[in-house]
XYZ file of C-alpha atoms in Angstrom:
462
model
C 22.749 -81.373 -72.988
C 26.218 -82.657 -72.277
C 26.235 -85.693 -69.933
C 29.134 -84.130 -67.986
C 26.823 -81.262 -66.998
C 24.052 -83.418 -65.492
C 25.020 -82.643 -61.887
C 24.704 -78.887 -62.462
C 21.414 -79.164 -64.357
C 18.431 -77.308 -62.889
C 14.803 -77.579 -63.864
C 13.219 -74.463 -65.310
C 9.631 -73.937 -66.412
C 8.927 -71.701 -69.398
C 5.401 -70.520 -70.147
C 4.689 -70.399 -73.874
C 2.910 -67.054 -73.483
C 6.353 -65.571 -72.656
C 8.011 -67.095 -75.741
C 8.077 -65.013 -78.934
C 10.407 -66.946 -81.250
C 11.962 -70.347 -81.872
C 14.907 -70.992 -84.219
C 16.929 -74.010 -85.362
C 20.495 -73.767 -84.073
C 23.339 -74.700 -86.455
C 27.111 -74.625 -86.429
C 28.364 -72.683 -89.439
C 31.800 -71.725 -90.644
C 32.765 -68.069 -91.103
C 30.996 -66.731 -94.189
C 28.653 -69.733 -94.441
C 25.053 -68.486 -94.917
C 23.104 -71.753 -95.295
C 23.267 -75.323 -94.044
C 25.648 -76.313 -91.252
C 25.465 -78.968 -88.539
C 22.165 -78.943 -86.635
C 22.852 -78.597 -82.893
C 19.338 -78.137 -81.475
C 16.813 -75.337 -81.103
C 16.876 -71.922 -79.427
C 13.829 -70.472 -77.697
C 13.585 -66.677 -77.253
C 11.461 -65.434 -74.389
C 10.395 -62.071 -73.026
C 11.712 -61.420 -69.533
C 10.076 -58.952 -67.156
C 12.810 -57.120 -65.249
C 12.516 -54.482 -62.532
C 11.049 -51.027 -63.145
C 8.667 -52.246 -65.896
C 11.607 -53.071 -68.173
C 11.217 -55.944 -70.623
C 14.181 -57.715 -72.188
C 14.719 -60.790 -74.348
C 16.723 -63.867 -73.432
C 17.695 -67.057 -75.297
C 17.395 -70.630 -74.025
C 19.394 -73.251 -75.951
C 18.100 -76.826 -76.159
C 20.706 -79.193 -77.567
C 19.865 -82.316 -79.590
C 21.782 -83.702 -82.561
C 18.779 -85.594 -83.995
C 17.346 -83.707 -86.986
C 13.978 -85.473 -86.547
C 13.680 -84.411 -82.915
C 14.718 -80.834 -83.648
C 12.333 -80.392 -86.594
C 9.481 -81.989 -84.635
C 9.972 -79.635 -81.657
C 10.508 -76.662 -83.966
C 7.217 -77.337 -85.857
C 5.201 -77.880 -82.686
C 6.512 -74.757 -80.961
C 5.910 -72.637 -84.094
C 2.345 -73.957 -84.205
C 1.743 -72.869 -80.594
C 3.279 -69.429 -81.238
C 1.105 -68.933 -84.332
C -1.962 -69.542 -82.146
C -1.500 -66.331 -80.122
C -4.171 -63.981 -81.488
C -2.891 -60.408 -81.167
C 0.735 -60.980 -82.178
C 1.535 -59.098 -85.393
C 3.001 -60.866 -88.456
C 3.264 -57.735 -90.618
C 3.803 -54.092 -89.573
C 3.840 -50.693 -91.297
C 6.631 -48.680 -89.624
C 7.169 -44.894 -89.640
C 10.549 -43.552 -88.475
C 10.979 -39.817 -87.875
C 14.720 -39.238 -88.475
C 14.641 -35.695 -87.046
C 13.150 -36.669 -83.659
C 15.078 -35.401 -80.605
C 18.838 -35.770 -81.291
C 18.172 -37.460 -84.643
C 18.324 -40.765 -82.797
C 15.152 -42.460 -84.099
C 16.844 -44.124 -87.115
C 19.582 -45.630 -84.906
C 17.023 -46.718 -82.304
C 14.969 -48.476 -84.966
C 17.734 -50.260 -86.901
C 19.878 -51.155 -83.861
C 17.289 -52.032 -81.189
C 13.870 -52.540 -82.785
C 14.377 -54.117 -86.241
C 16.499 -57.075 -84.934
C 13.683 -58.058 -82.528
C 11.043 -57.796 -85.278
C 13.237 -60.002 -87.489
C 13.735 -62.519 -84.674
C 9.962 -62.721 -84.201
C 9.479 -63.274 -87.989
C 7.540 -60.008 -88.339
C 7.606 -58.530 -91.849
C 8.015 -54.752 -91.939
C 7.405 -52.011 -94.475
C 9.424 -48.973 -93.335
C 8.854 -45.320 -94.278
C 11.496 -42.849 -93.069
C 9.537 -39.587 -93.001
C 10.999 -36.625 -94.893
C 8.754 -33.748 -93.796
C 5.940 -32.894 -91.384
C 2.731 -34.512 -92.636
C 4.576 -37.223 -94.623
C 3.239 -40.072 -92.442
C -0.270 -38.624 -92.705
C -0.191 -38.524 -96.522
C 1.192 -42.107 -96.702
C -1.487 -43.412 -94.314
C -4.308 -41.817 -96.326
C -3.282 -43.897 -99.353
C -2.139 -47.006 -97.454
C -3.906 -50.373 -97.809
C -3.983 -51.124 -94.088
C -5.591 -54.546 -94.654
C -2.091 -55.769 -95.564
C -0.810 -55.056 -92.020
C -1.578 -56.245 -88.488
C -0.445 -52.967 -86.956
C 1.286 -49.607 -87.462
C 4.404 -48.558 -85.530
C 5.781 -45.055 -85.004
C 9.403 -44.447 -83.959
C 9.689 -40.869 -82.691
C 8.394 -38.423 -80.095
C 4.872 -37.346 -79.137
C 4.501 -35.098 -82.198
C 5.263 -37.988 -84.589
C 2.984 -40.398 -82.710
C 0.202 -37.810 -82.708
C 0.466 -37.453 -86.507
C 0.382 -41.238 -87.067
C -2.542 -41.759 -84.649
C -4.438 -38.924 -86.386
C -3.661 -40.484 -89.790
C -4.805 -43.949 -88.690
C -8.127 -42.613 -87.409
C -8.640 -40.327 -90.404
C -8.034 -43.285 -92.729
C -10.679 -45.301 -90.812
C -13.232 -42.485 -91.350
C -12.376 -42.207 -95.083
C -12.718 -45.986 -95.532
C -16.064 -45.898 -93.701
C -17.314 -43.147 -96.044
C -17.616 -40.535 -93.265
C -17.560 -36.787 -93.809
C -14.119 -35.916 -92.431
C -15.060 -32.267 -91.769
C -17.636 -33.173 -89.142
C -17.411 -36.504 -87.265
C -19.720 -36.662 -84.227
C -19.383 -40.468 -83.972
C -16.084 -41.651 -85.484
C -15.399 -45.325 -86.253
C -12.519 -47.183 -84.571
C -9.022 -47.401 -86.077
C -8.589 -50.505 -88.251
C -5.294 -51.717 -86.725
C -3.397 -51.157 -83.436
C -0.680 -48.528 -83.073
C 2.746 -49.224 -81.537
C 4.824 -46.425 -80.016
C 8.640 -46.654 -79.907
C 9.935 -43.706 -77.816
C 12.714 -41.771 -79.578
C 11.706 -38.126 -79.170
C 12.125 -35.120 -76.943
C 8.850 -35.844 -75.168
C 7.489 -39.374 -74.880
C 4.404 -38.923 -72.708
C 2.346 -41.518 -74.596
C 5.118 -44.143 -74.373
C 5.482 -43.564 -70.611
C 1.747 -43.842 -70.138
C 1.692 -47.185 -71.995
C 4.890 -48.790 -70.682
C 5.750 -46.901 -67.494
C 9.232 -46.233 -68.900
C 11.113 -44.755 -71.877
C 12.822 -47.878 -73.211
C 12.780 -48.867 -76.892
C 13.281 -52.615 -76.250
C 10.401 -52.691 -73.740
C 8.137 -50.926 -76.245
C 9.203 -53.327 -79.028
C 8.559 -56.432 -76.924
C 5.055 -55.196 -76.000
C 4.385 -54.980 -79.763
C 5.987 -58.381 -80.496
C 4.016 -60.033 -77.655
C 0.775 -58.467 -78.923
C -0.141 -56.708 -75.663
C -3.197 -54.684 -76.713
C -4.705 -51.802 -74.762
C -7.882 -49.986 -75.936
C -7.493 -46.218 -75.452
C -9.869 -43.222 -75.510
C -9.269 -40.533 -78.148
C -10.493 -36.922 -78.446
C -11.608 -35.030 -81.523
C -10.566 -31.370 -81.695
C -12.816 -29.366 -84.035
C -13.629 -25.783 -84.983
C -17.268 -24.926 -85.736
C -16.594 -25.737 -89.412
C -14.084 -28.624 -89.506
C -12.191 -31.378 -87.724
C -8.712 -30.215 -86.708
C -7.261 -33.328 -85.172
C -7.663 -36.626 -83.388
C -5.543 -36.615 -80.209
C -5.121 -37.818 -76.629
C -4.354 -34.608 -74.709
C -4.148 -30.867 -75.210
C -3.064 -27.665 -73.493
C -4.168 -24.115 -74.128
C -2.436 -21.121 -72.531
C 0.940 -21.617 -70.817
C 1.537 -25.183 -72.115
C 0.790 -24.140 -75.702
C 2.666 -20.808 -75.607
C 5.762 -22.637 -74.298
C 5.617 -25.129 -77.170
C 5.049 -22.341 -79.732
C 8.151 -20.526 -78.482
C 10.226 -23.746 -78.442
C 9.197 -24.493 -82.055
C 10.438 -21.042 -83.110
C 13.883 -21.915 -81.738
C 14.316 -25.290 -83.457
C 17.954 -24.391 -84.172
C 18.773 -24.784 -80.458
C 19.604 -28.206 -78.937
C 16.312 -29.764 -77.724
C 16.849 -29.514 -73.936
C 18.230 -25.976 -74.199
C 15.311 -24.975 -76.440
C 12.752 -26.333 -73.977
C 14.374 -24.696 -70.953
C 14.614 -21.366 -72.773
C 10.947 -21.509 -73.891
C 9.790 -22.513 -70.397
C 11.657 -19.674 -68.637
C 10.768 -17.039 -71.261
C 7.037 -17.950 -71.209
C 7.116 -17.900 -67.405
C 8.757 -14.454 -67.474
C 6.073 -13.191 -69.902
C 3.278 -14.975 -68.001
C -0.086 -13.601 -69.130
C -3.550 -15.050 -68.700
C -5.855 -15.881 -71.622
C -9.332 -14.378 -71.411
C -11.806 -16.981 -72.556
C -15.081 -18.771 -72.011
C -15.049 -22.485 -71.187
C -18.204 -24.548 -71.668
C -18.221 -28.195 -70.651
C -20.605 -31.126 -70.417
C -20.006 -33.145 -67.234
C -19.595 -36.883 -67.600
C -22.740 -39.016 -67.699
C -22.361 -41.776 -65.105
C -23.442 -45.346 -65.685
C -24.877 -46.988 -62.561
C -26.647 -50.248 -61.923
C -30.196 -50.012 -60.658
C -30.810 -53.006 -58.382
C -34.578 -52.412 -58.370
C -34.916 -53.166 -62.076
C -33.305 -56.593 -62.460
C -29.827 -55.083 -62.593
C -30.658 -53.052 -65.684
C -28.131 -50.346 -66.345
C -29.579 -46.869 -66.012
C -27.938 -43.751 -67.393
C -27.714 -41.013 -64.793
C -26.953 -37.492 -65.938
C -25.351 -34.821 -63.821
C -28.105 -32.355 -64.542
C -29.963 -32.856 -67.809
C -28.293 -34.293 -70.900
C -27.643 -30.942 -72.547
C -26.819 -28.951 -69.449
C -23.581 -27.214 -70.329
C -21.627 -25.537 -67.533
C -19.878 -22.256 -68.349
C -16.895 -20.536 -66.790
C -15.621 -17.180 -67.955
C -12.420 -15.558 -66.827
C -8.682 -15.194 -67.139
C -6.840 -18.511 -67.272
C -3.105 -19.184 -67.199
C -3.487 -22.726 -68.490
C -6.249 -25.091 -69.594
C -5.516 -28.836 -69.945
C -7.912 -31.325 -71.546
C -6.673 -34.902 -71.260
C -8.221 -38.283 -72.057
C -5.185 -40.204 -70.718
C -3.138 -39.763 -67.476
C -0.008 -38.440 -69.318
C 2.802 -39.852 -67.177
C 6.309 -38.382 -67.403
C 9.270 -37.546 -65.176
C 7.892 -34.091 -64.455
C 4.659 -35.697 -63.263
C 5.180 -39.247 -61.906
C 1.481 -39.411 -60.990
C 0.565 -38.031 -64.413
C -0.413 -34.595 -65.718
C -4.015 -35.826 -65.345
C -3.925 -38.506 -62.598
C -7.730 -38.465 -62.220
C -8.377 -40.041 -65.605
C -7.472 -43.431 -67.115
C -6.521 -44.800 -70.536
C -10.044 -45.975 -71.318
C -12.696 -44.841 -68.845
C -14.567 -42.751 -71.429
C -13.848 -39.397 -69.784
C -11.548 -36.401 -70.051
C -9.918 -34.439 -67.254
C -10.449 -30.687 -67.600
C -7.858 -28.824 -65.501
C -8.262 -25.057 -65.282
C -5.599 -22.798 -63.741
C -7.112 -19.387 -62.963
C -5.058 -16.197 -63.041
C -2.694 -15.962 -60.065
C 0.754 -14.610 -59.217
C 3.819 -16.015 -60.948
C 5.087 -17.315 -57.566
C 1.879 -19.264 -56.894
C 1.817 -20.626 -60.468
C 5.412 -21.903 -60.082
C 4.410 -23.596 -56.794
C 1.612 -25.370 -58.701
C 4.009 -26.483 -61.473
C 6.566 -27.774 -58.947
C 3.871 -29.826 -57.238
C 3.548 -32.031 -60.379
C 6.990 -33.504 -59.652
C 6.014 -34.629 -56.145
C 3.461 -37.126 -54.856
C 1.420 -34.270 -53.394
C -1.827 -33.213 -55.053
C -0.907 -30.630 -57.706
C -4.518 -29.419 -57.827
C -4.770 -28.499 -54.150
C -4.647 -24.740 -54.788
C -7.518 -22.222 -54.619
C -6.821 -21.122 -58.237
C -6.906 -24.665 -59.737
C -10.178 -26.369 -60.669
C -10.626 -29.907 -62.052
C -13.664 -31.448 -63.752
C -14.482 -34.850 -65.254
C -16.116 -34.151 -68.600
C -17.131 -35.629 -71.951
C -17.162 -32.428 -74.030
C -15.439 -29.044 -73.768
C -15.671 -25.835 -75.806
C -12.893 -23.249 -75.505
C -13.709 -19.795 -76.839
C -11.005 -17.111 -76.384
C -12.063 -13.494 -76.003
C -9.963 -10.915 -77.858
C -9.095 -8.036 -75.560
C -9.687 -4.459 -76.593
C -6.512 -2.764 -77.803
C -6.710 0.126 -75.270
C -3.834 -1.039 -73.122
C -1.454 -1.796 -75.976
C 1.632 -2.375 -73.828
C -0.179 -4.836 -71.574
C -1.502 -6.771 -74.565
C 1.558 -6.860 -76.839
C 2.344 -10.491 -75.975
C -1.208 -11.709 -76.478
C -1.899 -9.740 -79.653
C 1.394 -10.722 -81.310
C 0.639 -14.361 -80.612
C -2.954 -14.180 -81.806
C -2.028 -12.234 -84.950
C 0.462 -14.975 -85.873
C -2.081 -17.757 -85.986
C -4.972 -17.189 -83.617
C -4.230 -18.980 -80.356
C -1.729 -21.839 -80.217
C -2.778 -25.274 -78.982
C -0.426 -27.990 -77.792
C -2.064 -31.261 -78.940
C 0.058 -34.271 -77.919
C 3.227 -32.198 -78.190
C 2.252 -30.969 -81.651
C 1.645 -27.266 -82.254
C -1.724 -26.302 -83.759
C -2.271 -22.671 -84.765
C -5.334 -23.040 -86.935
C -8.158 -22.050 -84.654
C -9.285 -19.990 -81.736
C -12.636 -21.596 -80.882
C -12.161 -25.333 -80.312
C -14.701 -28.052 -79.483
C -13.262 -31.197 -77.821
C -15.152 -34.512 -77.531
C -13.977 -37.801 -76.015
C -14.641 -41.075 -77.876
C -14.267 -44.198 -75.708
C -11.739 -46.850 -76.800
C -11.428 -45.474 -80.333
C -7.957 -46.936 -80.934
C -5.955 -49.956 -79.785
C -2.389 -49.260 -78.703
C 0.304 -51.844 -78.041
C 1.117 -51.660 -74.333
C -0.333 -52.231 -70.882
C -2.479 -50.272 -68.464
C 0.086 -48.546 -66.238
C -2.395 -48.738 -63.334
C -1.516 -52.450 -63.258
C 2.257 -51.935 -63.214
C 3.949 -52.478 -59.859
C 6.205 -49.442 -59.997
C 6.683 -46.460 -62.237
C 10.057 -45.008 -63.138
C 10.023 -42.349 -65.822
C 13.126 -40.842 -67.341
C 11.764 -38.415 -69.876
C 11.864 -34.657 -69.542
C 8.891 -32.736 -70.857
C 7.400 -29.302 -70.608
């Protein structure tokens, strides 16, 4: 630096694992694109701020010797190239209609400059219709990329994750109608939150913040995550992370019908209207409790598989349910700072099955309000929770005797069987659904939020 500044100089240590880019610094005249006087090098590092927020900062090292600068530049680049999981090339999907049509701005103003700074090549597809990302992924040569990134809300991310996993099955020569043991996704998935609901982004980063999400991708923070398959008796419907049947799905179905409304207004309207028309679903739930791995100290620490009951002992519950949630990840959001399913983790090989039995509207609202507090939202006599590895949901059509009582249910079922909310995406294709969990089926860019010091969520989701 400048000799006049020596007295103010302070020593600072930078760990190379926090550095994501190094550039030569030049003085250029206005309009000059190339050349210029070499002034030194600039190091860009990832800074961990409060509330799980990541940001980038630049450190300027001044030296007028070209030899010194090039030598440092080459050595630092060499070290940076040695970090294994950092992507060099990414396939990016941007959903321009997400939320307030903000995804395109978020990508080009906040995300793309950081990718460019980190010398990451990108191939961008701005999606034009629902299913566009899925059709592109089916034909995509994923070997050319180190990862796939989705800029949008939970519905967009769900489509891209499904496409990535479907592509892996096609490439492995699997029958995509029936996949009891799917193969892992070929490349990691990055999630840039820019939608109405961003549950997956919150669960991975502890916050809705596009720069934080981008820096996790740039730094190559990889997190293996469990995925579910949702199937009918005859075909695979979807790969996904979480699903709701009943109240959570009916609310989404109603919100989707009112797409012309502003997003927050649409969600509030759908929530209140579904609550006003609150009706239970009559169905049969069958589930296979989780098999627990335990060490047996009597047999040289061999691992023994213990079953809760025998391997094929399915448990059945029949009744009237207001809501059924099946979740392989905790699903953090502002409405549920502990998570919609706080008893599960990103990759512990299990699903949380949360069953809300029929009760009064007042009691149901008390249960919903409890999600927003630190109190246990399941501590009600009408709420049951199970840790499972498989679930079958089979709705029972009511007899049409009491037509007035059943108008709501029959209208909904006539439209497209029974709606399912899978990762914020509406599915109306099936009534009977079989859900299986597959441990660590996909790698996502992010961290395990259990390890984060604090959690501040700012999203608003149903």
